[in-house]
Amino acid sequence: MCIDNCLKGKRILVTGACGTVGSELVRQLLEGVYEPAEVIGIDNNESELFFLDQRYKNDRRAVFYLGDVRDRDKLVRKMQGVDVVFHAAAYKHVILCEQSPMEAVQTNIIGVQNVILAACENKVGKVIFTSSDKAVNPTNVMGTTKLMGERLMTAANVNLRNGETIFASTRFGNVLGSRGSVIPIFREQIRNGGPVTVTEKEMTRFIMSIQEAVRLVIDSASLARGGEVFITKMPVIRILDLAQVMIDEMAPQYGYQSEKIEINFIGSKPGEKMYEELMSHEETRRALELPLYFVVLPAFRGIYREIDYCPENIVSEKVAKPYISEIEPCLSRDEIRHFLHANNLLD
């Protein structure tokens, strides 16, 4: 799918610039083909922000600030003159959000609203919110807050009376190799000779690499017309298969025989699903299919402006079934092995 470079010459702000998604966003914007005029990164992680600033200290387009999305006034100041906002700041770990739900609400819901208000005040051109498959039929705090973030973005687009700001969300699954994801956990367990802990034998997940995830987030800025949720197409794996492939590939590196490393099943964690959903059955009724995405259109349209939802390269104007990892074909172990090597996830 050919997507125009809508970021050339633009001033871009990235929240959560030190996180897995945010830092890769910064990297692709500054080192890729996008040619922005400026990239502003905001994060509340002082140490990681220092290292990020050092990495790009010779790039005059890059500037980084300590800040938190809970601080609306700071967002208002830093969005002055900004054209595009990628909102990647969030609390993402399911268990920690379960244990501290109000912290998740403060960052993942109120933080989104602060971004919206700051963008409206500064007449930002586009705001793209990075969401999660856990927002669909949520069973945990993290997913619930991400769903509210999506709904706030859609509502902002619907209710905007003055200005031309476009708000949209992009939703994707598990980013393999990201901080706190299963790959670094399995790697460390294999390094120590096992056992490797898997929750359930039949647990499935949507997966993608961080490079793919961020490229599609950037692409959605070109596609967005207002209020949509872009759902990235991606492969599905069984967590058990991933564990076994990693054992086979990595055990010899650490001096172990792969067959000697045990896999222990520990049961699902609080709020954890056996499978993940990227698009619900209800959403299929207002979804379009593009080559790389499904696009869920807003359930209610703009009150003060008409929006033409007619993207190019439509594969289908009807989506017949929900997008759920349980019913999608899973990658074989050989295909998982190829995916891991192709994305340097075993290094």
CSV table of C-alpha atoms in Angstrom, one decimal:
chain,number,residue,atom,x,y,z
A,1,MET,CA,0.0,0.0,0.0
A,2,CYS,CA,1.5,3.3,-1.0
A,3,ILE,CA,1.2,5.9,1.8
A,4,ASP,CA,2.2,9.5,1.3
A,5,ASN,CA,4.8,11.0,3.6
A,6,CYS,CA,2.6,13.4,5.5
A,7,LEU,CA,5.3,14.1,8.1
A,8,LYS,CA,7.8,15.8,5.8
A,9,GLY,CA,8.6,19.2,7.2
A,10,LYS,CA,6.3,18.8,10.2
A,11,ARG,CA,6.9,19.4,13.9
A,12,ILE,CA,6.1,16.1,15.7
A,13,LEU,CA,5.6,15.5,19.4
A,14,VAL,CA,6.0,12.0,20.9
A,15,THR,CA,4.7,11.2,24.4
A,16,GLY,CA,6.4,8.3,26.2
A,17,ALA,CA,9.5,8.9,24.1
A,18,CYS,CA,11.6,6.5,26.2
A,19,GLY,CA,9.2,3.5,26.1
A,20,THR,CA,9.5,0.7,23.7
A,21,VAL,CA,7.1,2.2,21.1
A,22,GLY,CA,8.0,5.8,21.8
A,23,SER,CA,11.8,5.3,21.4
A,24,GLU,CA,11.3,3.4,18.2
A,25,LEU,CA,9.0,6.1,16.9
A,26,VAL,CA,11.7,8.7,17.6
A,27,ARG,CA,14.3,6.5,15.9
A,28,GLN,CA,12.3,6.0,12.8
A,29,LEU,CA,11.2,9.6,12.5
A,30,LEU,CA,14.8,10.9,12.9
A,31,GLU,CA,16.7,8.1,11.1
A,32,GLY,CA,14.1,7.0,8.5
A,33,VAL,CA,12.6,8.6,5.3
A,34,TYR,CA,10.1,10.9,7.0
A,35,GLU,CA,12.2,14.2,7.1
A,36,PRO,CA,10.4,16.0,9.9
A,37,ALA,CA,11.3,19.5,10.8
A,38,GLU,CA,11.5,18.7,14.5
A,39,VAL,CA,10.8,15.8,16.8
A,40,ILE,CA,9.9,16.6,20.4
A,41,GLY,CA,10.1,13.8,23.0
A,42,ILE,CA,8.4,13.9,26.4
A,43,ASP,CA,8.9,11.3,29.1
A,44,ASN,CA,9.0,11.2,32.9
A,45,ASN,CA,11.9,8.7,33.0
A,46,GLU,CA,14.8,11.0,33.7
A,47,SER,CA,17.6,8.5,33.2
A,48,GLU,CA,16.3,7.0,29.9
A,49,LEU,CA,15.6,10.5,28.6
A,50,PHE,CA,19.2,11.5,29.3
A,51,PHE,CA,20.5,8.6,27.2
A,52,LEU,CA,18.0,9.3,24.4
A,53,ASP,CA,19.1,13.0,24.4
A,54,GLN,CA,22.7,11.9,24.2
A,55,ARG,CA,22.0,9.6,21.3
A,56,TYR,CA,20.6,12.5,19.2
A,57,LYS,CA,22.7,15.4,20.7
A,58,ASN,CA,24.1,16.2,17.2
A,59,ASP,CA,20.7,16.2,15.5
A,60,ARG,CA,19.3,19.7,15.7
A,61,ARG,CA,15.8,18.5,14.9
A,62,ALA,CA,15.6,16.5,18.2
A,63,VAL,CA,14.7,18.0,21.5
A,64,PHE,CA,13.6,16.1,24.7
A,65,TYR,CA,11.8,17.3,27.8
A,66,LEU,CA,11.0,15.8,31.2
A,67,GLY,CA,7.3,15.8,31.6
A,68,ASP,CA,4.2,13.7,32.4
A,69,VAL,CA,0.9,13.4,30.5
A,70,ARG,CA,-0.8,14.0,33.8
A,71,ASP,CA,0.5,17.6,33.6
A,72,ARG,CA,-1.9,19.3,31.2
A,73,ASP,CA,-0.2,22.7,31.4
A,74,LYS,CA,3.2,21.2,30.4
A,75,LEU,CA,1.5,19.5,27.4
A,76,VAL,CA,-0.2,22.8,26.4
A,77,ARG,CA,3.2,24.5,26.4
A,78,LYS,CA,5.1,21.8,24.5
A,79,MET,CA,2.4,21.5,21.8
A,80,GLN,CA,2.7,25.1,20.7
A,81,GLY,CA,3.4,25.0,16.9
A,82,VAL,CA,3.2,21.2,16.7
A,83,ASP,CA,1.6,19.6,13.7
A,84,VAL,CA,1.4,15.9,14.7
A,85,VAL,CA,1.2,14.1,18.1
A,86,PHE,CA,1.9,10.5,18.6
A,87,HIS,CA,0.6,9.6,22.0
A,88,ALA,CA,2.5,6.5,23.2
A,89,ALA,CA,2.8,7.2,27.0
A,90,ALA,CA,0.9,4.7,29.0
A,91,TYR,CA,1.0,2.2,31.8
A,92,LYS,CA,1.0,-1.1,29.9
A,93,HIS,CA,1.7,-4.0,32.3
A,94,VAL,CA,-1.5,-5.9,33.2
A,95,ILE,CA,-0.5,-7.1,36.7
A,96,LEU,CA,0.8,-3.7,37.8
A,97,CYS,CA,-2.4,-1.9,36.6
A,98,GLU,CA,-4.5,-4.5,38.4
A,99,GLN,CA,-2.6,-3.7,41.6
A,100,SER,CA,-2.7,0.0,41.2
A,101,PRO,CA,-5.9,0.8,39.1
A,102,MET,CA,-6.1,4.5,40.0
A,103,GLU,CA,-2.5,5.1,38.8
A,104,ALA,CA,-3.6,3.5,35.4
A,105,VAL,CA,-6.6,5.7,35.3
A,106,GLN,CA,-4.5,8.9,36.0
A,107,THR,CA,-2.1,8.1,33.1
A,108,ASN,CA,-4.1,6.1,30.6
A,109,ILE,CA,-7.4,7.9,30.8
A,110,ILE,CA,-6.9,11.4,32.3
A,111,GLY,CA,-3.5,11.6,30.4
A,112,VAL,CA,-5.3,11.0,27.1
A,113,GLN,CA,-7.8,13.7,27.9
A,114,ASN,CA,-5.0,16.1,28.7
A,115,VAL,CA,-3.4,15.3,25.4
A,116,ILE,CA,-6.7,16.0,23.6
A,117,LEU,CA,-7.2,19.3,25.4
A,118,ALA,CA,-3.7,20.5,24.7
A,119,ALA,CA,-4.0,19.5,21.1
A,120,CYS,CA,-7.3,21.4,20.7
A,121,GLU,CA,-5.9,24.5,22.4
A,122,ASN,CA,-2.9,24.5,20.0
A,123,LYS,CA,-4.9,23.5,16.9
A,124,VAL,CA,-2.6,20.5,16.3
A,125,GLY,CA,-3.2,18.8,12.9
A,126,LYS,CA,-3.4,15.2,13.9
A,127,VAL,CA,-3.2,13.2,17.1
A,128,ILE,CA,-2.6,9.4,16.9
A,129,PHE,CA,-3.2,7.3,20.0
A,130,THR,CA,-1.5,4.0,20.4
A,131,SER,CA,-3.9,1.4,21.8
A,132,SER,CA,-3.9,-2.3,22.4
A,133,ASP,CA,-5.7,-5.5,21.6
A,134,LYS,CA,-6.6,-5.6,25.3
A,135,ALA,CA,-9.0,-2.7,24.7
A,136,VAL,CA,-11.4,-5.2,23.0
A,137,ASN,CA,-13.9,-6.7,25.5
A,138,PRO,CA,-11.5,-5.9,28.3
A,139,THR,CA,-11.1,-8.2,31.3
A,140,ASN,CA,-8.4,-6.2,33.1
A,141,VAL,CA,-7.7,-2.6,34.2
A,142,MET,CA,-5.1,-1.9,31.5
A,143,GLY,CA,-7.5,-3.0,28.7
A,144,THR,CA,-10.3,-1.0,30.2
A,145,THR,CA,-8.2,2.2,30.4
A,146,LYS,CA,-7.1,1.7,26.8
A,147,LEU,CA,-10.7,1.3,25.6
A,148,MET,CA,-11.6,4.6,27.4
A,149,GLY,CA,-8.6,6.2,25.7
A,150,GLU,CA,-10.0,5.1,22.3
A,151,ARG,CA,-13.4,6.4,23.2
A,152,LEU,CA,-12.1,9.7,24.3
A,153,MET,CA,-10.2,10.1,21.0
A,154,THR,CA,-13.3,9.3,19.0
A,155,ALA,CA,-15.5,11.6,21.1
A,156,ALA,CA,-12.9,14.4,20.7
A,157,ASN,CA,-13.2,14.1,17.0
A,158,VAL,CA,-17.0,14.1,17.1
A,159,ASN,CA,-17.4,17.0,19.4
A,160,LEU,CA,-14.8,19.4,18.0
A,161,ARG,CA,-16.5,22.6,17.1
A,162,ASN,CA,-13.6,24.8,16.2
A,163,GLY,CA,-10.4,23.8,14.5
A,164,GLU,CA,-9.3,21.0,12.2
A,165,THR,CA,-7.6,18.6,14.6
A,166,ILE,CA,-8.0,14.9,13.5
A,167,PHE,CA,-8.0,12.4,16.3
A,168,ALA,CA,-7.6,8.6,15.6
A,169,SER,CA,-6.3,5.5,17.3
A,170,THR,CA,-4.2,2.5,16.2
A,171,ARG,CA,-4.6,-0.8,17.9
A,172,PHE,CA,-2.1,-3.7,17.7
A,173,GLY,CA,-1.1,-6.8,19.6
A,174,ASN,CA,1.9,-8.0,21.5
A,175,VAL,CA,5.2,-6.4,20.4
A,176,LEU,CA,7.8,-9.2,20.8
A,177,GLY,CA,11.0,-8.2,22.4
A,178,SER,CA,9.5,-5.1,24.1
A,179,ARG,CA,10.2,-4.4,27.8
A,180,GLY,CA,8.4,-6.8,30.0
A,181,SER,CA,7.3,-9.0,27.1
A,182,VAL,CA,7.6,-12.7,27.2
A,183,ILE,CA,10.8,-13.0,25.0
A,184,PRO,CA,13.2,-11.4,27.5
A,185,ILE,CA,11.6,-13.4,30.3
A,186,PHE,CA,12.0,-16.7,28.4
A,187,ARG,CA,15.6,-15.7,27.5
A,188,GLU,CA,16.6,-15.2,31.1
A,189,GLN,CA,14.9,-18.5,32.2
A,190,ILE,CA,16.8,-20.4,29.5
A,191,ARG,CA,20.0,-18.6,30.5
A,192,ASN,CA,19.5,-20.0,34.0
A,193,GLY,CA,18.8,-23.5,32.8
A,194,GLY,CA,15.1,-23.4,33.2
A,195,PRO,CA,12.4,-24.1,33.9
A,196,VAL,CA,10.6,-21.9,31.4
A,197,THR,CA,7.2,-20.9,32.7
A,198,VAL,CA,4.1,-20.8,30.4
A,199,THR,CA,0.7,-19.9,31.7
A,200,GLU,CA,-1.6,-22.2,29.6
A,201,LYS,CA,-0.9,-24.8,26.8
A,202,GLU,CA,-3.5,-23.3,24.4
A,203,MET,CA,-2.9,-19.6,25.1
A,204,THR,CA,-2.6,-17.6,21.8
A,205,ARG,CA,-1.5,-14.1,21.0
A,206,PHE,CA,-1.2,-11.7,18.1
A,207,ILE,CA,2.4,-10.7,17.6
A,208,MET,CA,4.6,-8.2,15.6
A,209,SER,CA,8.0,-6.7,15.8
A,210,ILE,CA,8.6,-3.2,17.2
A,211,GLN,CA,9.7,-2.0,13.8
A,212,GLU,CA,6.5,-3.2,12.2
A,213,ALA,CA,4.3,-1.8,15.0
A,214,VAL,CA,5.8,1.7,14.8
A,215,ARG,CA,5.9,1.9,11.0
A,216,LEU,CA,2.2,1.2,11.0
A,217,VAL,CA,1.5,3.8,13.7
A,218,ILE,CA,3.3,6.3,11.5
A,219,ASP,CA,1.3,5.2,8.4
A,220,SER,CA,-2.0,5.6,10.3
A,221,ALA,CA,-1.2,9.4,10.5
A,222,SER,CA,-1.5,9.5,6.7
A,223,LEU,CA,-4.7,7.4,6.6
A,224,ALA,CA,-6.6,9.0,9.5
A,225,ARG,CA,-9.7,11.1,8.6
A,226,GLY,CA,-11.1,11.4,12.1
A,227,GLY,CA,-12.3,9.1,14.9
A,228,GLU,CA,-11.2,5.8,13.3
A,229,VAL,CA,-9.5,2.9,15.0
A,230,PHE,CA,-6.8,1.3,12.8
A,231,ILE,CA,-6.3,-2.4,13.5
A,232,THR,CA,-3.0,-3.8,12.3
A,233,LYS,CA,-3.1,-7.2,10.6
A,234,MET,CA,-0.6,-9.6,12.2
A,235,PRO,CA,0.3,-13.2,12.8
A,236,VAL,CA,-0.8,-15.4,15.7
A,237,ILE,CA,1.3,-17.8,17.8
A,238,ARG,CA,0.8,-20.2,20.7
A,239,ILE,CA,2.9,-19.1,23.6
A,240,LEU,CA,3.9,-22.8,24.2
A,241,ASP,CA,5.3,-23.0,20.6
A,242,LEU,CA,7.3,-19.8,21.2
A,243,ALA,CA,8.7,-21.2,24.4
A,244,GLN,CA,9.8,-24.4,22.7
A,245,VAL,CA,11.4,-22.7,19.7
A,246,MET,CA,13.3,-20.4,22.0
A,247,ILE,CA,14.5,-23.3,24.0
A,248,ASP,CA,15.6,-25.2,20.9
A,249,GLU,CA,17.4,-22.1,19.5
A,250,MET,CA,19.0,-20.6,22.7
A,251,ALA,CA,19.7,-23.5,25.1
A,252,PRO,CA,22.9,-24.6,23.2
A,253,GLN,CA,24.2,-20.9,23.3
A,254,TYR,CA,24.1,-21.1,27.1
A,255,GLY,CA,25.6,-24.6,27.3
A,256,TYR,CA,22.4,-26.6,27.9
A,257,GLN,CA,20.8,-29.4,26.0
A,258,SER,CA,17.4,-28.2,24.9
A,259,GLU,CA,15.6,-31.4,25.9
A,260,LYS,CA,16.8,-31.0,29.5
A,261,ILE,CA,15.1,-27.6,29.9
A,262,GLU,CA,11.6,-28.1,31.3
A,263,ILE,CA,8.5,-26.1,30.6
A,264,ASN,CA,6.2,-25.6,33.6
A,265,PHE,CA,2.6,-24.5,33.3
A,266,ILE,CA,1.7,-22.0,36.0
A,267,GLY,CA,-1.8,-20.9,35.1
A,268,SER,CA,-3.1,-17.6,33.8
A,269,LYS,CA,-2.5,-14.4,35.7
A,270,PRO,CA,-5.2,-12.1,37.1
A,271,GLY,CA,-7.1,-10.4,34.3
A,272,GLU,CA,-5.3,-12.4,31.6
A,273,LYS,CA,-7.2,-13.9,28.6
A,274,MET,CA,-6.6,-17.3,26.9
A,275,TYR,CA,-6.8,-15.4,23.6
A,276,GLU,CA,-6.6,-11.9,22.4
A,277,GLU,CA,-9.1,-9.9,20.3
A,278,LEU,CA,-8.2,-7.1,17.9
A,279,MET,CA,-11.7,-6.5,16.6
A,280,SER,CA,-15.0,-7.5,18.2
A,281,HIS,CA,-18.1,-8.8,16.4
A,282,GLU,CA,-19.9,-5.5,17.0
A,283,GLU,CA,-17.1,-3.6,15.4
A,284,THR,CA,-17.2,-5.7,12.2
A,285,ARG,CA,-20.5,-4.0,11.3
A,286,ARG,CA,-18.7,-0.7,10.7
A,287,ALA,CA,-15.3,-1.9,9.6
A,288,LEU,CA,-13.4,-1.6,6.3
A,289,GLU,CA,-10.5,-3.8,5.2
A,290,LEU,CA,-7.3,-2.3,3.7
A,291,PRO,CA,-4.2,-4.2,2.7
A,292,LEU,CA,-2.5,-3.8,6.0
A,293,TYR,CA,-5.3,-2.7,8.3
A,294,PHE,CA,-8.9,-3.1,9.3
A,295,VAL,CA,-10.4,0.3,9.9
A,296,VAL,CA,-13.3,0.6,12.4
A,297,LEU,CA,-15.3,3.7,11.7
A,298,PRO,CA,-16.8,5.7,14.6
A,299,ALA,CA,-20.2,4.5,15.9
A,300,PHE,CA,-21.4,8.1,15.7
A,301,ARG,CA,-20.2,10.7,13.3
A,302,GLY,CA,-19.1,14.3,13.7
A,303,ILE,CA,-21.7,16.8,14.9
A,304,TYR,CA,-20.0,19.9,13.5
A,305,ARG,CA,-18.2,18.6,10.4
A,306,GLU,CA,-18.7,16.1,7.6
A,307,ILE,CA,-15.9,13.5,7.2
A,308,ASP,CA,-15.4,11.5,4.0
A,309,TYR,CA,-14.4,8.0,5.0
A,310,CYS,CA,-13.3,6.7,1.6
A,311,PRO,CA,-9.6,5.5,1.9
A,312,GLU,CA,-7.9,4.3,-1.2
A,313,ASN,CA,-7.0,0.7,-1.8
A,314,ILE,CA,-10.1,-0.7,-0.1
A,315,VAL,CA,-9.9,-4.5,-0.1
A,316,SER,CA,-13.5,-4.9,1.1
A,317,GLU,CA,-16.2,-2.6,2.4
A,318,LYS,CA,-17.6,-5.5,4.6
A,319,VAL,CA,-15.7,-7.5,7.3
A,320,ALA,CA,-17.4,-10.8,7.9
A,321,LYS,CA,-15.8,-12.0,11.1
A,322,PRO,CA,-14.2,-10.6,14.3
A,323,TYR,CA,-10.4,-10.6,14.5
A,324,ILE,CA,-9.6,-13.0,17.4
A,325,SER,CA,-6.4,-15.0,17.9
A,326,GLU,CA,-8.4,-18.1,19.0
A,327,ILE,CA,-9.9,-18.5,15.5
A,328,GLU,CA,-7.0,-17.3,13.4
A,329,PRO,CA,-4.4,-19.8,12.0
A,330,CYS,CA,-1.3,-20.0,14.2
A,331,LEU,CA,2.3,-19.8,12.9
A,332,SER,CA,4.1,-23.2,12.8
A,333,ARG,CA,7.2,-23.6,14.9
A,334,ASP,CA,9.4,-23.2,11.8
A,335,GLU,CA,7.5,-20.0,10.9
A,336,ILE,CA,8.0,-18.7,14.5
A,337,ARG,CA,11.7,-19.5,14.2
A,338,HIS,CA,12.0,-17.6,11.0
A,339,PHE,CA,10.1,-14.6,12.5
A,340,LEU,CA,12.5,-14.5,15.5
A,341,HIS,CA,15.6,-14.6,13.3
A,342,ALA,CA,14.3,-12.2,10.7
A,343,ASN,CA,13.6,-9.6,13.5
A,344,ASN,CA,16.8,-10.2,15.4
A,345,LEU,CA,14.7,-11.2,18.5
A,346,LEU,CA,17.2,-14.0,19.6
A,347,ASP,CA,20.2,-11.7,19.8
